Coordinates of C-alpha atoms in Angstrom, one line a residue:
Chain A
M1 CA 125.1 139.7 94.3
K2 CA 127.7 137.2 93.3
R3 CA 126.3 135.0 96.1
F4 CA 122.8 135.3 94.6
F5 CA 123.9 134.0 91.2
L6 CA 125.8 131.2 92.8
Y7 CA 122.7 130.0 94.7
F8 CA 120.5 130.6 91.7
G9 CA 122.8 128.5 89.5
R10 CA 122.9 125.8 92.1
L11 CA 119.1 125.8 92.4
L12 CA 118.7 125.4 88.6
I13 CA 121.3 122.5 88.4
I14 CA 119.8 120.7 91.4
C15 CA 116.3 121.1 90.0
L16 CA 117.4 119.7 86.7
F17 CA 119.0 116.7 88.3
Q18 CA 115.9 116.1 90.5
A19 CA 113.5 116.4 87.6
F20 CA 115.3 114.5 84.9
I21 CA 117.3 111.8 86.8
F22 CA 116.0 111.3 90.3
E23 CA 112.3 111.6 89.5
R24 CA 112.8 109.0 86.8
I25 CA 114.3 106.4 89.2
Q26 CA 111.1 104.7 90.4
I27 CA 111.9 101.9 92.8
G28 CA 108.4 101.7 94.3
P29 CA 106.4 103.6 96.9
F30 CA 108.9 103.0 99.8
L31 CA 112.0 104.5 98.2
Y32 CA 111.6 108.0 96.8
P33 CA 115.0 109.5 95.8
C34 CA 114.8 113.2 96.6
I35 CA 118.1 114.9 96.2
Y36 CA 116.9 118.6 96.1
V37 CA 116.9 118.8 99.9
L38 CA 120.6 119.1 99.6
F39 CA 120.1 122.7 98.3
I40 CA 118.5 123.8 101.6
L41 CA 121.2 122.0 103.6
L42 CA 124.1 123.6 101.7
F43 CA 123.6 127.3 102.9
P44 CA 126.2 128.7 105.3
F45 CA 125.8 128.4 109.0
G46 CA 125.0 132.1 109.5
Y47 CA 122.6 132.4 106.5
H48 CA 119.5 134.4 107.5
T49 CA 116.4 132.3 107.9
V50 CA 114.3 134.8 106.1
Y51 CA 116.2 134.4 102.9
L52 CA 116.4 130.6 103.5
L53 CA 112.6 130.4 103.6
V54 CA 112.4 132.2 100.3
W55 CA 114.9 129.9 98.7
A56 CA 113.2 126.8 100.2
F57 CA 109.8 127.9 98.9
A58 CA 111.3 128.5 95.5
I59 CA 112.9 125.1 95.1
G60 CA 109.9 123.3 96.6
L61 CA 107.6 125.0 94.1
I62 CA 109.9 124.3 91.2
T63 CA 110.0 120.6 92.2
D64 CA 106.2 120.6 92.5
I65 CA 105.8 121.9 89.0
S66 CA 108.4 119.7 87.4
A67 CA 107.7 116.5 89.2
T68 CA 104.4 115.8 91.0
G69 CA 100.9 116.4 90.1
M70 CA 100.1 118.2 93.3
L71 CA 101.2 121.8 93.7
G72 CA 102.4 122.9 97.1
L73 CA 103.4 119.5 98.4
H74 CA 107.2 119.9 98.2
A75 CA 107.0 123.6 98.9
S76 CA 105.3 123.0 102.3
A77 CA 107.9 120.4 103.3
S78 CA 110.9 122.5 102.2
V79 CA 109.6 125.6 104.1
C80 CA 109.2 123.5 107.3
L81 CA 112.7 122.2 107.0
A82 CA 114.1 125.7 106.3
L83 CA 112.4 127.0 109.5
L84 CA 113.9 124.3 111.6
R85 CA 117.3 124.2 110.1
P86 CA 119.0 126.9 112.3
N87 CA 117.9 124.9 115.4
L88 CA 119.2 121.7 114.0
L89 CA 122.5 123.3 113.3
K90 CA 122.6 124.6 116.9
L91 CA 122.1 121.1 118.0
V92 CA 125.1 119.7 116.1
T93 CA 127.6 122.5 116.7
V94 CA 129.3 124.1 119.7
K95 CA 128.9 127.9 119.8
G96 CA 131.9 129.6 118.1
E97 CA 133.2 126.4 116.8
V98 CA 132.6 127.2 113.1
G99 CA 132.6 130.4 111.2
Q100 CA 129.4 132.0 110.1
T101 CA 130.3 131.8 106.4
A102 CA 131.4 128.1 106.5
T103 CA 128.9 125.6 105.1
P104 CA 127.8 122.5 106.9
G105 CA 129.6 119.5 105.4
L106 CA 131.8 116.6 106.1
N107 CA 134.9 118.9 106.4
T108 CA 133.3 121.2 108.9
L109 CA 131.1 118.8 111.0
G110 CA 132.8 115.4 110.6
L111 CA 131.1 112.3 109.4
T112 CA 128.9 111.4 112.5
R113 CA 127.5 114.8 113.1
Y114 CA 126.9 115.6 109.4
V115 CA 125.1 112.3 108.9
A116 CA 123.0 112.9 112.0
F117 CA 122.2 116.4 110.7
V118 CA 121.2 115.2 107.3
A119 CA 119.2 112.3 108.6
V120 CA 117.1 114.4 111.0
S121 CA 116.5 117.1 108.4
L122 CA 115.3 114.5 105.9
L123 CA 113.0 112.9 108.5
I124 CA 111.4 116.3 109.1
H125 CA 111.1 117.0 105.4
H126 CA 109.7 113.5 104.5
A127 CA 107.3 113.5 107.5
V128 CA 105.6 116.7 106.1
L129 CA 105.8 115.5 102.5
F130 CA 104.3 112.1 102.9
G131 CA 101.9 113.3 105.6
W132 CA 100.4 115.8 103.1
E133 CA 100.5 113.3 100.3
N134 CA 98.5 110.6 102.1
F135 CA 96.4 112.9 104.4
R136 CA 94.6 110.0 106.0
L137 CA 95.2 107.9 109.1
S138 CA 94.4 104.5 107.6
Y139 CA 97.9 104.4 106.0
L140 CA 99.7 105.5 109.1
Y141 CA 102.1 102.6 109.6
L142 CA 102.8 102.5 105.8
T143 CA 103.5 106.3 105.8
I144 CA 105.9 105.9 108.7
A145 CA 107.7 103.1 106.9
R146 CA 107.9 105.2 103.8
I147 CA 109.3 108.2 105.8
V148 CA 112.1 106.1 107.4
C149 CA 113.0 104.1 104.3
S150 CA 113.2 107.2 102.0
A151 CA 115.1 109.2 104.6
A152 CA 117.7 106.4 104.9
L153 CA 118.2 106.3 101.1
N154 CA 118.3 110.1 100.7
T155 CA 120.8 110.5 103.6
L156 CA 123.1 108.2 101.8
L157 CA 122.6 110.0 98.5
I158 CA 123.0 113.5 100.0
V159 CA 126.1 112.6 102.0
L160 CA 127.7 111.1 99.0
V161 CA 126.9 114.0 96.7
Q162 CA 128.1 116.5 99.4
A163 CA 131.3 114.5 99.9
T164 CA 132.1 114.4 96.2
L165 CA 131.0 117.7 94.8
F166 CA 130.7 120.3 97.6
N167 CA 133.4 119.2 100.0
R168 CA 136.3 121.3 98.7
K169 CA 138.4 123.5 100.9
R170 CA 138.3 126.4 98.4
G171 CA 135.6 125.5 95.9
F172 CA 132.9 127.4 94.2
D173 CA 130.8 127.0 97.3
S174 CA 133.2 128.7 99.8
Chain B
M1 CA 118.8 146.3 124.5
M2 CA 118.8 147.2 120.9
S3 CA 120.0 143.9 119.7
R4 CA 117.5 142.0 121.8
Q5 CA 114.7 144.1 120.2
K6 CA 116.1 143.5 116.8
S7 CA 116.3 139.8 117.2
W8 CA 112.7 139.7 118.4
I9 CA 111.6 141.6 115.3
Q10 CA 113.6 139.2 113.1
R11 CA 112.1 136.2 114.7
T12 CA 108.6 137.6 114.2
I13 CA 109.4 138.2 110.5
V14 CA 110.7 134.6 110.1
I15 CA 107.5 133.1 111.7
L16 CA 105.3 135.4 109.6
L17 CA 107.0 134.5 106.4
F18 CA 106.8 130.8 107.3
A19 CA 103.1 131.1 108.0
I20 CA 102.6 132.9 104.7
F21 CA 104.5 130.3 102.7
Q22 CA 102.7 127.5 104.4
A23 CA 99.4 129.1 103.7
I24 CA 100.2 129.5 100.0
A25 CA 101.4 125.8 99.9
I26 CA 98.2 124.5 101.6
Y27 CA 96.0 126.7 99.4
L28 CA 97.7 125.3 96.3
M29 CA 97.2 121.8 97.6
A30 CA 93.6 122.3 98.5
H31 CA 92.7 124.0 95.2
N32 CA 94.7 121.8 93.1
S33 CA 92.0 120.7 90.7
V34 CA 90.7 124.3 90.4
V35 CA 94.1 125.8 89.9
Q36 CA 95.0 123.2 87.3
Q37 CA 92.2 124.6 85.1
A38 CA 93.6 128.1 85.4
G39 CA 95.6 129.6 82.6
I40 CA 99.0 129.8 84.3
V41 CA 99.1 126.2 85.2
R42 CA 97.9 125.2 81.8
F43 CA 100.8 127.1 80.4
L44 CA 103.2 125.4 82.8
S45 CA 101.8 122.0 82.0
A46 CA 102.1 122.6 78.3
G47 CA 105.7 123.3 79.0
H48 CA 106.3 120.1 80.8
H49 CA 104.3 118.1 78.4
F50 CA 106.9 119.3 75.9
L51 CA 109.7 118.2 78.1
W52 CA 108.2 114.8 78.9
K53 CA 107.6 114.2 75.2
R54 CA 111.2 114.8 74.4
Q55 CA 112.3 112.6 77.3
K56 CA 109.9 110.0 76.1
A57 CA 111.2 110.1 72.5
I58 CA 114.6 109.2 73.8
D59 CA 113.2 106.7 76.2
N60 CA 111.2 104.9 73.7
Y61 CA 114.2 104.3 71.6
F62 CA 115.8 102.1 74.2
H63 CA 112.6 100.1 74.7
L64 CA 111.9 99.3 71.0
N65 CA 112.8 95.7 71.4
T66 CA 110.6 94.9 74.3
V67 CA 107.7 96.9 73.0
N68 CA 107.9 95.1 69.6
K69 CA 107.9 91.8 71.4
E70 CA 104.9 92.7 73.5
L71 CA 103.0 94.0 70.5
A72 CA 103.7 90.9 68.6
E73 CA 102.5 88.7 71.5
E74 CA 99.4 90.8 71.8
N75 CA 98.7 90.6 68.1
M76 CA 99.1 86.8 68.2
R77 CA 96.6 86.6 71.1
L78 CA 94.1 88.8 69.4
R79 CA 94.4 86.9 66.2
T80 CA 93.7 83.6 67.9
E81 CA 90.7 85.2 69.5
L82 CA 89.5 86.4 66.1
F83 CA 90.0 83.0 64.5
K84 CA 87.9 81.4 67.2
Y85 CA 85.0 83.8 66.6
Q86 CA 85.3 83.5 62.8
S87 CA 85.0 79.7 63.1
V88 CA 82.0 79.8 65.5
F89 CA 79.5 82.2 63.9
I90 CA 78.9 84.8 61.3
P91 CA 77.1 87.8 62.8
P92 CA 73.7 88.4 61.2
A93 CA 74.0 92.2 61.5
P94 CA 76.9 94.5 62.3
L95 CA 77.7 94.0 66.0
D96 CA 76.4 96.8 68.2
S97 CA 79.1 97.5 70.7
T98 CA 78.6 99.7 73.7
F99 CA 82.3 100.3 74.1
S100 CA 85.0 101.6 71.8
C101 CA 88.7 102.2 72.3
I102 CA 91.1 105.1 71.7
S103 CA 94.7 104.0 71.8
A104 CA 97.2 106.4 73.4
E105 CA 100.9 106.5 74.3
V106 CA 102.0 107.0 77.9
V107 CA 104.0 110.2 78.1
H108 CA 104.7 110.3 81.9
N109 CA 104.1 107.6 84.5
T110 CA 104.8 107.6 88.2
T111 CA 104.9 104.6 90.5
S112 CA 106.8 105.8 93.6
S113 CA 104.1 107.9 95.2
H114 CA 100.9 107.0 97.0
Q115 CA 98.9 109.1 94.5
N116 CA 100.4 107.9 91.2
F117 CA 99.3 109.3 87.9
L118 CA 99.9 109.0 84.2
I119 CA 99.9 111.5 81.3
I120 CA 98.8 110.2 77.9
N121 CA 99.2 111.9 74.5
K122 CA 95.5 112.1 73.6
G123 CA 93.1 114.7 74.8
S124 CA 89.8 116.4 74.2
V125 CA 90.6 116.8 70.5
H126 CA 90.6 113.0 70.2
G127 CA 87.3 112.6 72.1
I128 CA 88.6 111.9 75.6
Q129 CA 86.5 113.1 78.5
P130 CA 86.9 113.0 82.3
E131 CA 85.9 109.8 84.1
M132 CA 86.6 107.5 81.1
G133 CA 88.3 104.2 82.0
V134 CA 91.8 103.3 80.8
I135 CA 93.1 99.8 80.3
G136 CA 96.4 98.4 79.3
D137 CA 97.0 95.1 77.5
Q138 CA 97.0 93.3 80.8
G139 CA 94.3 94.9 82.9
V140 CA 93.0 98.2 84.3
I141 CA 95.3 101.2 84.4
G142 CA 93.1 103.9 85.9
I143 CA 90.5 106.6 85.3
V144 CA 90.8 109.8 83.3
Q145 CA 90.9 112.8 85.7
N146 CA 91.7 116.0 83.7
V147 CA 91.6 116.5 80.0
Y148 CA 93.6 119.1 78.1
E149 CA 93.6 119.6 74.3
N150 CA 96.2 117.0 73.4
H151 CA 96.9 115.4 76.7
S152 CA 95.0 113.8 79.6
R153 CA 95.9 113.1 83.1
I154 CA 95.0 109.7 84.5
I155 CA 94.7 108.6 88.1
S156 CA 96.6 105.4 88.3
L157 CA 95.1 102.2 89.8
L158 CA 98.2 102.5 92.1
S159 CA 96.6 105.4 94.0
N160 CA 94.6 105.6 97.2
Q161 CA 91.9 107.6 95.4
I162 CA 90.2 104.9 93.3
Q163 CA 88.6 101.6 93.7
I164 CA 87.5 99.2 90.9
N165 CA 84.4 97.1 91.1
T166 CA 85.4 93.5 90.5
R167 CA 84.0 90.0 90.3
I168 CA 86.0 87.0 91.4
E169 CA 85.7 84.1 88.9
P170 CA 84.5 81.4 89.1
G171 CA 82.8 82.0 92.4
G172 CA 81.1 85.2 91.2
D173 CA 81.6 87.3 94.4
I174 CA 81.6 91.0 94.0
G175 CA 84.1 93.3 95.7
S176 CA 86.0 96.6 95.2
L177 CA 89.6 96.3 94.4
A178 CA 92.0 98.9 95.8
W179 CA 95.8 99.3 95.8
N180 CA 97.4 98.4 99.1
G181 CA 100.1 101.0 98.9
K182 CA 103.0 98.5 99.4
K183 CA 104.1 97.0 96.1
I184 CA 103.3 98.0 92.6
H185 CA 102.0 94.6 91.5
T186 CA 99.7 93.8 94.4
A187 CA 96.3 95.0 95.4
T188 CA 93.6 93.9 97.9
I189 CA 89.8 93.4 97.9
P190 CA 89.1 94.3 101.5
D191 CA 85.3 94.0 101.8
L192 CA 84.2 90.5 100.8
P193 CA 81.6 88.8 102.9
Q194 CA 83.0 85.9 105.0
H195 CA 81.0 83.2 103.4
S196 CA 82.2 83.9 99.9
Q197 CA 84.0 81.1 98.1
V198 CA 87.3 82.6 97.2
A199 CA 90.2 80.3 96.6
V200 CA 93.9 80.9 95.8
G201 CA 94.3 81.0 92.1
D202 CA 90.9 82.5 91.2
T203 CA 90.9 85.2 88.6
V204 CA 89.7 88.7 89.3
V205 CA 87.8 90.5 86.5
T206 CA 85.9 93.7 86.2
S207 CA 82.3 93.4 87.1
G208 CA 80.9 95.7 84.4
F209 CA 78.4 97.3 86.8
S210 CA 79.8 100.8 86.1
Q211 CA 79.9 102.3 82.6
I212 CA 83.6 103.0 83.0
F213 CA 84.9 99.5 82.3
P214 CA 83.3 96.7 80.2
A215 CA 82.8 93.5 82.0
R216 CA 85.3 90.7 82.2
I217 CA 88.6 92.5 81.8
P218 CA 91.1 90.2 83.7
L219 CA 92.9 92.1 86.4
G220 CA 94.9 89.6 88.5
I221 CA 95.0 86.4 90.5
V222 CA 94.0 85.8 94.1
T223 CA 97.2 84.9 96.0
G224 CA 95.7 84.6 99.5
T225 CA 92.8 85.5 101.8
T226 CA 92.7 86.7 105.4
I227 CA 89.8 87.6 107.8
T228 CA 90.0 91.2 108.9
Q229 CA 88.3 92.7 111.9
G230 CA 86.4 89.4 112.4
T231 CA 83.8 90.3 109.8
F232 CA 85.3 90.7 106.4
L233 CA 87.3 88.5 104.1
E234 CA 90.2 90.2 102.5
A235 CA 91.7 88.9 99.3
Q236 CA 95.2 89.7 98.2
V237 CA 95.5 90.0 94.5
S238 CA 98.6 89.8 92.3
L239 CA 98.0 92.2 89.3
F240 CA 98.8 91.1 85.7
Q241 CA 99.7 94.6 84.6
N242 CA 103.3 95.7 85.2
F243 CA 103.0 99.5 85.7
N244 CA 106.7 100.1 85.4
T245 CA 106.9 99.1 81.7
L246 CA 103.7 100.7 80.6
R247 CA 104.0 102.2 77.1
Y248 CA 100.6 102.0 75.3
V249 CA 97.1 102.2 76.8
Y250 CA 93.5 102.2 75.6
V251 CA 90.9 104.7 76.7
I252 CA 87.5 103.2 76.8
R253 CA 84.6 105.3 75.4
S254 CA 81.1 104.1 76.4
R255 CA 78.2 105.1 74.2
H256 CA 75.7 104.8 77.0
A257 CA 77.6 106.5 79.8
Q258 CA 75.8 109.8 79.5
E259 CA 72.4 108.1 79.4
I260 CA 73.1 106.1 82.5
H261 CA 74.6 109.0 84.3
N262 CA 71.4 111.0 83.6
L263 CA 69.3 108.2 84.9
L264 CA 71.3 108.2 88.1
V265 CA 71.2 111.9 88.6
E266 CA 67.4 112.2 88.0
P267 CA 65.2 111.6 91.0

């Protein structure tokens, strides 16, 4: 129950930051700052995918309502990422290396593996997001460029936020 | 044995849940315009109009200087126009104008998507209807999509959903202008015939063929031409309007729109 409130509070705070700060930073169509994906990446290694899907759908829908004009866009992308997250984590860790309650971060995975994990997650998320948003093949190369550029920017943002706020040994996230 | 069975069940649940959530998301995307009419979304949008308005109130404060300067410049330009007219002729009867304007303030504006939109603070109460044109002080902004009581949602010109019928002056060639999706101050006219006489530096204005925009609103300047697919001439256009600093817009109301629409619908 305590866990639930922790995640719920985190969801609210990240949504507020996304809606009031990162949605307001408009650098053009190629760079879309999208910090809320961090919420999905922050769950512990052993967190059950069923609950993860529910949380991902919730944050996606909240972002849809607060930010874009198109409902379902972020929800779809977040749910796709949540489904694939356990497999991604399996790729970057050795079995038994980290505890089930630990969270993926710089302190548990190290810089290289964590950046790779975030980058691949963001590529999946943005591919679904921008794919749905355009929904036509005539903009294919542009869409790919948008996916790669935005993913690069957001990897940097998310790694920085994780390193500064959520990287404690015994913080409120452990 | 038990654990394997259990994990199989769990995996099925995960996949099912994923499918359900995806279905909901896709349903919402597909029925966006319908759902937006529904009460619950109207309630939600009322909520975030409230938030955006608060945000805007703070925002506007920081932009007072630039806005004042822009308004003063616009005033000056309009005044010179007016003087010109006053010196030339005195109209014999009151001018019968087809178009009239409703001024509105931009409450929310996006430029970082491929389907950008704006929210303005005037709605059906003020006489705004869907499919009206919206212009800024330096060109076309977009077309009204949804109208609520006190707010309207506008499809931005920076969107892959709309095209504007334009004429290139002084050659007089007609083409439809669309955003190219790359930068917020460039657009293209992709379907000009090859023999058209378009030169760098020509001005692009609205053609006035539709009842959405009056004729001769300046939009931008031609910055280059290329031949695409061997058949068409594509003109790159640099837009006058800066969409990032947009504060005030004008919604264009046409008196004859309904009449012409009826003519088009009738066989």
